[in-house]
Amino acid sequence: MTGWPALGTAKGCGYRLALMNEAIRPGPDTPRQAAGLLQLSVVVPTFNERDNVGALFRKLEATLRGIAWEVIFVDDNSPDGTWQALRELARQDDRVRCIRRIGRRGLSGACIEGILASSAPYAAVMDADLQHDETQLPKMLSLLQSGEAELVVGSRYIEGGSAASFDRQRAGASAFATEIARRVLRVSIADPMSGFFMIRRDRFEALAPQLSTQGFKILLDVVASADGELKAVEIPYSFGSRLHGESKLDSMVALDFLGLVLAKLTNDTVSLRFLLFAMVGSIGLGVHLATLFLMHSLIKAPFAEAQAAGALVAMTSNFILNNFLTYRDQRLKGFAILRGLLLFYLVCSVGLFANVGVAFSVYDQEPVWWLAGTAGALMGVVWNYAMSGLFVWRKR
Ligand SMILES: Nc1nc2c(ncn2[C@@H]2O[C@H](COP(=O)(O)OP(=O)(O)OP(=O)(O)O)[C@@H](O)[C@H]2O)c(=O)[nH]1
Ligand SMILES: [Mg+2]
């Protein structure tokens, strides 16, 4: 027996139809359904923001009353369990969603994934730590809805805005980066470094393939990639102080910024990761040549041995630098560093043979140590790049 009332009797049919109607009838209104068709997705990247997300949600709820909105948190597997707090929040309110990313880090990548996971016509990006003034969101939305803008930027550097919470060093760095972006990339907005903006999702989707997932400066990337084709309006706001938790800004942000500027200058023909890898490679070349000089010219070791030692030292320093800079979003930690280093040696051993072989044959014909050393090291760099991306820092 199925447990269903028998078909064919008027009473039984009626009961079954009633059950089916029950199944297809929408349940009680959720806050999202009650507000109508989804208009706005607020995307919030989080890393160790457990104590901030609840307060942010309540502030959004208060300020976005009457608007059909949702918030998409993109958490990079925070050790403080932010994603667990978000899951709890999402179970209680269907306007909250949480994307938990594993094995990846990066503010820009998190924002891109969050916006691409949204289906609302408009998407905002803001920090979790309550430094961005959420009360500006309705105004930003109406500027987009009216067609006056395709991008609205919360700006600290126009009249009425401020970044009073910055210390002198950070204010100087921010002003310097803004000036570089404006002059070198010819970005015309006053605050291209802002992390607070709202954009038409269709415009963002069109630009998304050009954007870099690395780095901190998603807005600068969006504006530079749009190349003046995005109608932007700035509205002032005051950048507040972080509520709880620690800043994720570190000195490496400057490097990310430099890489982004260079990538945009070369029309995205070279990726930020490749630029960083090439930069580390050129440092490795210096390390290689210095070791070669020390061994061959000062210690008088035979050339082949000196060249092999140079390659080994350069490979080790390249591994360490790449782990800290080039692949810092997938940085190997703890025991994985040793495993990665051994793997790095292993996959590059063919490159090492090629390195020494090429250098030796060049040196054989033309005994100029730096020429032979450079030729060999270049061979090694190409191998290292191809192999490391495939085996050492491969994406999970
Ligand atoms: N998903 C994800 N979010 C991140 C990452 N790094 C930073 N964030 C989040 O991005 C937002 C901005 O980072 P903050 O550390 O606040 O940077 P900031 O506002 O420039 O610096 P402070 O003024 O010191 O707070 C915060 O909500 C962070 O939790 C990351 O690697 N992944
Ligand atoms: Mg912050």
XYZ file of C-alpha atoms and ligand atoms in Angstrom:
429
model
C 0.000 0.000 0.000
C 1.238 3.468 -0.834
C -0.617 5.129 1.954
C -2.502 7.285 -0.611
C -6.334 7.198 -0.513
C -7.686 4.952 -3.315
C -8.096 6.693 -6.687
C -11.576 6.671 -8.206
C -13.576 7.534 -5.159
C -14.663 11.126 -5.102
C -13.577 11.484 -1.510
C -10.111 9.961 -2.139
C -9.469 12.171 -5.217
C -10.434 15.245 -3.324
C -7.984 14.439 -0.543
C -5.115 13.804 -2.949
C -5.781 17.012 -4.911
C -5.848 18.911 -1.682
C -2.430 17.479 -0.814
C -1.022 18.367 -4.257
C -2.362 21.887 -3.996
C -0.696 22.092 -0.636
C 2.606 21.139 -2.263
C 2.471 23.739 -5.027
C 0.976 26.566 -3.067
C 3.720 28.935 -1.937
C 4.430 28.765 1.763
C 4.129 31.710 4.075
C 5.810 34.841 2.781
C 9.515 35.036 3.524
C 11.027 38.513 3.935
C 12.476 38.263 0.430
C 9.199 37.177 -1.233
C 7.296 39.850 0.624
C 9.450 42.591 -0.922
C 8.824 41.543 -4.552
C 11.290 40.799 -7.361
C 14.910 40.737 -6.258
C 16.558 44.112 -6.934
C 19.841 44.184 -5.079
C 22.550 41.728 -4.055
C 24.979 43.053 -1.477
C 28.237 41.129 -1.816
C 30.443 41.018 1.280
C 33.877 39.341 1.188
C 34.816 37.984 4.593
C 37.902 36.619 6.245
C 37.796 36.265 10.029
C 34.813 38.573 10.497
C 32.720 36.355 12.773
C 31.914 39.139 15.220
C 30.924 41.634 12.518
C 28.551 39.783 10.205
C 25.505 39.744 12.494
C 25.721 43.478 13.133
C 26.160 44.168 9.415
C 23.107 42.088 8.562
C 20.955 43.977 11.082
C 22.143 47.300 9.683
C 21.357 46.192 6.130
C 17.929 45.011 7.228
C 17.175 48.385 8.782
C 18.427 50.496 5.896
C 17.048 48.413 3.001
C 13.470 48.206 4.270
C 11.067 48.182 1.314
C 13.741 46.997 -1.159
C 13.955 43.372 -2.358
C 17.538 42.571 -1.438
C 19.833 39.747 -0.427
C 23.320 39.608 0.998
C 25.915 37.180 -0.352
C 28.857 36.634 1.955
C 31.912 35.101 0.298
C 34.082 33.574 2.978
C 37.513 32.075 2.363
C 37.132 29.309 4.920
C 37.889 31.664 7.817
C 39.648 29.927 10.715
C 37.432 31.864 13.167
C 34.376 30.063 11.731
C 32.748 33.107 10.063
C 31.089 30.767 7.578
C 29.480 28.776 10.401
C 28.000 31.950 11.870
C 26.761 32.832 8.371
C 25.122 29.429 7.887
C 23.191 30.000 11.110
C 22.142 33.449 9.933
C 21.106 32.068 6.532
C 18.927 29.392 8.126
C 17.013 32.080 9.953
C 16.643 34.490 7.033
C 16.575 33.543 3.366
C 18.001 36.920 2.350
C 21.374 35.689 3.583
C 23.592 33.437 1.485
C 27.102 32.215 2.139
C 29.665 30.964 -0.352
C 32.465 29.124 1.428
C 35.629 28.942 -0.686
C 38.269 26.390 0.214
C 41.941 26.564 -0.798
C 41.633 30.114 -2.092
C 42.262 33.600 -0.764
C 41.716 37.004 -2.230
C 39.374 39.925 -1.854
C 38.927 40.599 -5.586
C 38.255 36.961 -6.459
C 35.723 36.708 -3.630
C 33.858 39.811 -4.872
C 33.825 38.537 -8.456
C 32.423 35.163 -7.384
C 29.830 36.808 -5.181
C 28.551 39.123 -7.923
C 28.501 36.291 -10.446
C 26.487 34.188 -7.994
C 23.827 36.892 -7.791
C 20.847 37.243 -10.095
C 19.684 40.672 -9.015
C 19.970 43.445 -11.624
C 22.195 45.459 -9.252
C 25.084 44.348 -7.068
C 26.866 46.232 -4.320
C 30.236 45.402 -2.784
C 31.045 46.377 0.785
C 33.305 45.310 3.655
C 32.036 43.264 6.583
C 33.618 45.393 9.296
C 31.115 48.287 9.191
C 33.612 50.792 7.773
C 31.343 51.421 4.801
C 28.247 53.511 5.324
C 25.375 51.178 4.465
C 22.848 54.013 4.687
C 24.129 55.163 1.265
C 22.893 51.961 -0.411
C 19.295 53.116 -1.193
C 20.657 56.291 -2.806
C 23.173 54.272 -4.826
C 20.419 51.932 -5.970
C 18.141 54.725 -7.102
C 20.971 56.287 -9.156
C 21.350 52.979 -10.988
C 17.618 52.371 -11.337
C 17.027 55.820 -12.806
C 19.739 55.188 -15.418
C 21.802 58.154 -14.214
C 24.672 55.778 -13.542
C 25.856 52.266 -14.364
C 28.358 52.352 -11.514
C 28.034 54.262 -8.249
C 31.173 54.620 -6.162
C 31.200 55.419 -2.464
C 33.966 58.003 -2.443
C 36.167 59.203 0.413
C 37.868 61.825 -1.716
C 35.091 64.099 -2.941
C 33.476 66.903 -1.014
C 31.504 65.512 1.891
C 33.533 62.295 2.056
C 36.383 61.485 4.408
C 38.863 58.860 5.511
C 39.485 60.351 8.924
C 40.171 56.916 10.446
C 43.348 56.546 8.318
C 46.672 57.151 10.027
C 49.209 59.343 8.198
C 51.053 56.426 6.612
C 47.907 54.823 5.218
C 46.504 58.149 4.049
C 49.776 58.798 2.182
C 49.849 55.333 0.592
C 46.208 55.620 -0.471
C 46.745 59.081 -1.979
C 49.871 57.891 -3.831
C 48.132 54.808 -5.276
C 45.130 56.917 -6.285
C 47.400 59.362 -8.103
C 49.192 56.556 -9.962
C 45.882 54.998 -10.989
C 44.543 58.322 -12.203
C 47.647 59.277 -14.165
C 48.932 55.958 -15.466
C 45.610 54.218 -16.107
C 43.760 57.479 -16.856
C 40.994 56.597 -14.457
C 38.903 59.695 -13.912
C 37.052 58.927 -10.670
C 38.366 60.457 -7.446
C 38.463 57.253 -5.385
C 39.274 54.251 -7.593
C 40.667 52.449 -4.517
C 37.270 52.415 -2.813
C 35.951 49.043 -1.727
C 32.379 50.360 -1.612
C 30.418 50.498 -4.851
C 27.293 49.376 -6.660
C 27.121 48.305 -10.297
C 24.634 47.084 -12.849
C 25.140 43.330 -12.873
C 24.858 43.024 -16.683
C 27.723 45.512 -17.070
C 29.773 43.619 -14.530
C 29.119 40.265 -16.229
C 30.439 41.708 -19.490
C 33.652 42.881 -17.810
C 34.164 39.830 -15.561
C 36.362 37.799 -17.959
C 38.920 40.653 -17.987
C 39.148 41.030 -14.225
C 41.962 39.738 -12.081
C 40.964 37.443 -9.219
C 44.120 38.367 -7.349
C 44.551 41.487 -5.327
C 42.535 43.993 -3.332
C 41.540 46.574 -5.910
C 38.479 45.243 -7.659
C 36.961 48.666 -8.376
C 40.133 49.953 -10.037
C 40.198 46.820 -12.175
C 36.520 47.296 -13.155
C 36.990 50.963 -14.065
C 40.273 50.428 -15.934
C 38.879 47.415 -17.820
C 35.751 49.364 -18.817
C 38.055 51.930 -20.431
C 35.688 54.883 -20.008
C 32.646 52.919 -21.191
C 30.969 52.837 -17.794
C 28.834 55.755 -16.667
C 30.158 56.352 -13.141
C 28.810 58.624 -10.412
C 30.528 59.160 -7.064
C 28.742 59.858 -3.818
C 30.575 60.931 -0.656
C 30.780 58.846 2.497
C 32.959 58.730 5.595
C 35.176 55.683 5.946
C 34.710 54.557 9.543
C 36.787 52.488 11.926
C 36.748 48.709 11.887
C 34.236 47.386 14.457
C 35.818 44.040 15.494
C 38.666 41.892 14.214
C 41.903 42.623 12.423
C 42.811 44.269 9.162
C 43.803 42.000 6.283
C 45.776 44.727 4.583
C 49.480 43.967 4.513
C 52.528 45.340 2.736
C 51.991 42.893 -0.142
C 48.950 44.910 -1.209
C 51.364 47.382 -2.798
C 52.767 44.599 -4.963
C 49.308 43.477 -6.008
C 48.538 47.058 -6.924
C 51.694 47.370 -9.025
C 50.900 44.113 -10.784
C 47.366 45.277 -11.544
C 48.618 48.577 -13.002
C 51.149 46.734 -15.184
C 48.567 44.185 -16.336
C 46.132 46.951 -17.310
C 48.906 48.851 -19.084
C 49.667 45.804 -21.212
C 45.986 45.365 -22.054
C 45.770 42.151 -20.059
C 48.146 40.354 -22.391
C 50.054 39.220 -19.332
C 48.350 38.096 -16.148
C 49.169 39.483 -12.742
C 50.429 36.074 -11.683
C 52.728 35.839 -14.679
C 54.082 39.324 -13.974
C 54.827 38.387 -10.382
C 56.379 35.111 -11.500
C 58.560 36.930 -14.012
C 59.576 39.430 -11.333
C 60.522 36.626 -8.949
C 62.318 34.963 -11.870
C 64.439 38.048 -12.450
C 65.311 38.191 -8.747
C 66.194 34.497 -9.088
C 68.447 35.357 -12.002
C 70.309 37.829 -9.769
C 70.596 35.202 -7.020
C 71.786 32.678 -9.598
C 74.441 34.955 -11.058
C 75.620 36.072 -7.617
C 76.049 32.441 -6.520
C 77.780 31.589 -9.790
C 80.141 34.532 -9.395
C 80.892 33.600 -5.795
C 81.567 29.955 -6.616
C 83.325 30.306 -9.965
C 85.275 33.544 -9.694
C 85.961 33.732 -5.961
C 86.037 30.125 -4.752
C 87.339 28.898 -8.153
C 84.909 25.980 -8.377
C 84.604 24.332 -11.828
C 82.018 26.087 -13.977
C 79.515 23.213 -14.218
C 79.365 22.791 -10.425
C 79.124 26.518 -9.834
C 76.307 26.743 -12.363
C 74.426 23.830 -10.757
C 74.827 25.416 -7.291
C 73.559 28.740 -8.667
C 70.496 27.005 -10.096
C 69.787 25.211 -6.802
C 70.044 28.357 -4.697
C 67.938 30.308 -7.205
C 65.313 27.540 -7.302
C 65.021 27.584 -3.518
C 64.715 31.357 -3.298
C 62.254 31.356 -6.214
C 60.129 28.797 -4.418
C 60.072 30.814 -1.215
C 59.322 34.107 -2.980
C 56.642 32.572 -5.191
C 54.993 31.010 -2.170
C 54.868 34.412 -0.452
C 54.099 36.624 -3.451
C 52.981 34.962 -6.664
C 50.846 32.273 -5.075
C 50.020 33.992 -1.824
C 46.328 33.271 -2.400
C 47.195 29.557 -2.440
C 50.142 29.801 -0.078
C 51.533 26.471 1.137
C 51.798 26.368 4.900
C 53.361 24.142 7.555
C 54.336 20.708 6.351
C 52.988 21.475 2.866
C 55.887 23.921 2.370
C 58.432 21.121 2.641
C 56.375 18.855 0.436
C 55.954 21.692 -2.067
C 59.665 22.464 -2.059
C 60.555 18.828 -2.680
C 57.958 18.673 -5.439
C 59.353 21.902 -6.843
C 62.837 20.382 -6.949
C 61.455 17.228 -8.477
C 59.396 18.787 -11.265
C 62.193 21.217 -12.035
C 64.945 18.630 -12.052
C 64.508 18.244 -15.784
C 64.795 22.017 -16.012
C 67.940 21.921 -13.922
C 69.551 19.445 -16.313
C 68.454 21.594 -19.235
C 69.749 24.681 -17.398
C 73.214 23.240 -16.808
C 73.279 21.602 -20.252
C 72.356 24.816 -22.100
C 74.735 26.926 -20.026
C 77.557 24.459 -20.476
C 77.189 24.261 -24.219
C 77.059 28.086 -24.454
C 80.109 28.335 -22.196
C 81.868 25.708 -24.331
C 81.518 27.870 -27.426
C 81.857 31.258 -25.733
C 83.447 31.107 -22.272
C 81.653 34.187 -20.966
C 80.309 33.153 -17.556
C 77.401 35.619 -17.346
C 76.137 34.888 -20.867
C 76.183 31.135 -20.310
C 74.687 31.542 -16.826
C 71.818 33.723 -18.112
C 70.987 31.325 -20.943
C 70.859 28.391 -18.514
C 68.826 30.281 -15.916
C 66.248 31.388 -18.520
C 65.776 27.780 -19.491
C 65.159 26.970 -15.822
C 62.626 29.804 -15.363
C 60.446 28.595 -18.239
C 60.419 25.093 -16.804
C 59.713 26.295 -13.287
C 56.743 28.384 -14.406
C 55.072 25.668 -16.423
C 55.677 22.932 -13.879
C 54.948 24.844 -10.682
C 51.524 25.952 -11.917
C 50.751 22.353 -12.836
C 52.045 20.495 -9.819
C 53.187 22.606 -6.877
C 50.510 25.267 -6.433
C 47.770 23.562 -8.383
C 44.242 24.749 -7.565
C 42.229 22.428 -5.379
N 36.839 36.335 1.111
C 37.870 37.132 1.470
N 37.647 38.310 2.068
C 38.714 39.059 2.419
C 40.049 38.685 2.160
N 40.882 39.659 2.613
C 40.078 40.607 3.139
N 38.772 40.253 3.035
C 37.587 40.994 3.455
O 37.560 42.182 2.685
C 37.086 43.268 3.466
C 38.157 44.362 3.476
O 39.298 43.909 4.199
P 39.903 44.792 5.382
O 40.924 44.002 6.111
O 38.768 45.340 6.173
O 40.628 45.923 4.555
P 40.532 47.460 4.801
O 39.125 47.871 5.116
O 41.161 48.122 3.646
O 41.444 47.602 6.082
P 41.031 48.074 7.562
O 40.758 49.557 7.466
O 42.232 47.805 8.381
O 39.825 47.278 7.978
C 36.746 42.703 4.842
O 35.372 42.391 4.888
C 37.600 41.443 4.906
O 37.069 40.450 5.755
C 40.257 37.422 1.512
O 41.363 37.000 1.243
N 39.148 36.711 1.185
Mg 38.069 47.111 6.617
